[in-house]
Amino acid sequence: MGTESEKLAIDGGKPVIASPLPTIKDASGRLIGEEEMAQVKEVIESGCLAYIYGSKVTDFEKRFSELYQTDHSIAVSSGTAALHTAMIYLDPEPGDEVLVSPITDMGSVIPILYQQAIPVFVDVDPFNQNMDPAKIEEHISPRTRAIMVTHIYGSPADMNPIMEIAQRHNLFVIEDCAQAHMTEYKGRLVGTIGNIGCFSFQQSKHITTGDGGMVIASEDQRFGRRLRECFDKGWPRHKPGRDHYFLAPNYHMTELQAAVGIAQIQKYSISIAARRKAAAELDELLREVEAVEPVGTLENCQQTYFYYAFRLKPERLTVNTETVVEALKAEGLVCEHGYPGPIPLYLYAMIRDQKTFGKSGWPFHAPTARKRWEYREGLCPVAEKCCRETIILPWNERLQNEHVQLIAAALKKVLNVYKT
Ligand SMILES: Cc1ncc(COP(=O)(O)O)c(C=O)c1O
């Protein structure tokens, strides 16, 4: 097992990381301070916490629109709410189909199911673990309405071929940018390429309002109006009086969240530059480690590192990913096996066992569906392999070179002991 200094912490050796590294869970890893406090104080002093009477949500939306050069930004209560708002706007017939990646958060699929549509999983490209454009067309049916594209880990999906396919088949494109704030695809910000872009401001994201989300879209005024009704009880608030045009939930963001968002949005560039710098340093330190293959970024694109994600090459190791993860955790490194875990999304009970509306199996078994949908192992073999072999490191804007050195040291120590 090598010298005493090489003895793994999991085998009783000394951990490489003795005290916790900066984390997104608290101020150690976040840029939250005076500016947020001043904004929130204003809201408290105003006595108005609700967006319909206040100005902070509108101000936050305006700043987001300016940043993304988009006509409409609509602040909502979470990333899931943002995607649900987009799905309500799409207004599928029950049993219609939406193509989605199996490597994403359940928050991408829940809105599809709430709108009684079927999630159809398209396998991923192992290079960046995003939906593989070459695998899309085989899943398109007369019932397909939309492609929901997640840009996973902050690395952009290949939007040009995806948009080309969408246009050819007259499909709507929803971009899930929850993990890809300010990510660039060939000179364009992701979220502005498809019909609607959706963001999450949950605690772990590039900027945060605790929970929260944003929907962006650029089209005519009617688009903006109807989108606003989709998260607001179907209520056309631009008109006097009360009306409810169609079924829609209440996903308002509060003035308190928006106040934090206004301060946070001004820190985007610092946050993203810091994440990129730390990631570039780790790339460099791991360059010679043969068992590691960082998740890729397409040419002429800029990734923004929600996570630092890498695949382990099984042929270079004597143990499986799970054992490596356990050993890394013992060394003091916060990491997880795979995303959204060691299995892709469709193998979680909600989808695999179709735990949706009572015992109905809806929408998977609804009479309106094109067939009886089943989700089993083997559906997306590349995604399953990626989940098995990937390790994710939560990333943040306060990681300094000394922290990156420790992360690399922990990885090198463990992988050196387990190498073939
Ligand atoms: C890719 C992706 N989509 C959707 C969501 C859902 O966002 P929220 O947790 O804000 O509802 C997340 C959250 O982690 C995510 O990572």
Tab-separated table of C-alpha atoms in Angstrom, residues 2 6 11-12 16 49 106 127 135 170 177 205 208 216 219 290-291 309 376 383 398 410 417 419:
chain	number	residue	atom	x	y	z
A	2	GLY	CA	3.041	2.394	-0.212
A	6	GLU	CA	0.517	7.687	0.927
A	11	ASP	CA	-7.342	2.953	5.467
A	12	GLY	CA	-6.419	4.969	8.573
A	16	VAL	CA	-5.062	15.539	2.779
A	49	LEU	CA	-42.564	42.177	0.278
A	106	MET	CA	-35.348	16.195	-11.802
A	127	PHE	CA	-17.591	14.387	-24.503
A	135	LYS	CA	-29.509	10.886	-31.402
A	170	ASN	CA	-41.210	22.637	-36.121
A	177	CYS	CA	-29.575	27.053	-18.076
A	205	LYS	CA	-25.970	28.415	-8.515
A	208	THR	CA	-28.274	32.963	-5.766
A	216	ILE	CA	-36.186	34.740	-20.613
A	219	GLU	CA	-40.354	37.734	-29.252
A	290	GLU	CA	-4.108	9.324	-16.625
A	291	ALA	CA	-7.250	8.030	-14.911
A	309	ALA	CA	-16.913	17.260	-13.444
A	376	ARG	CA	-35.602	0.687	-17.850
A	383	ALA	CA	-25.648	8.323	-20.068
A	398	ARG	CA	-14.083	31.562	-3.403
A	410	ALA	CA	-6.329	14.473	-2.627
A	417	VAL	CA	-3.002	4.105	-4.867
A	419	LYS	CA	-4.051	2.927	-10.423
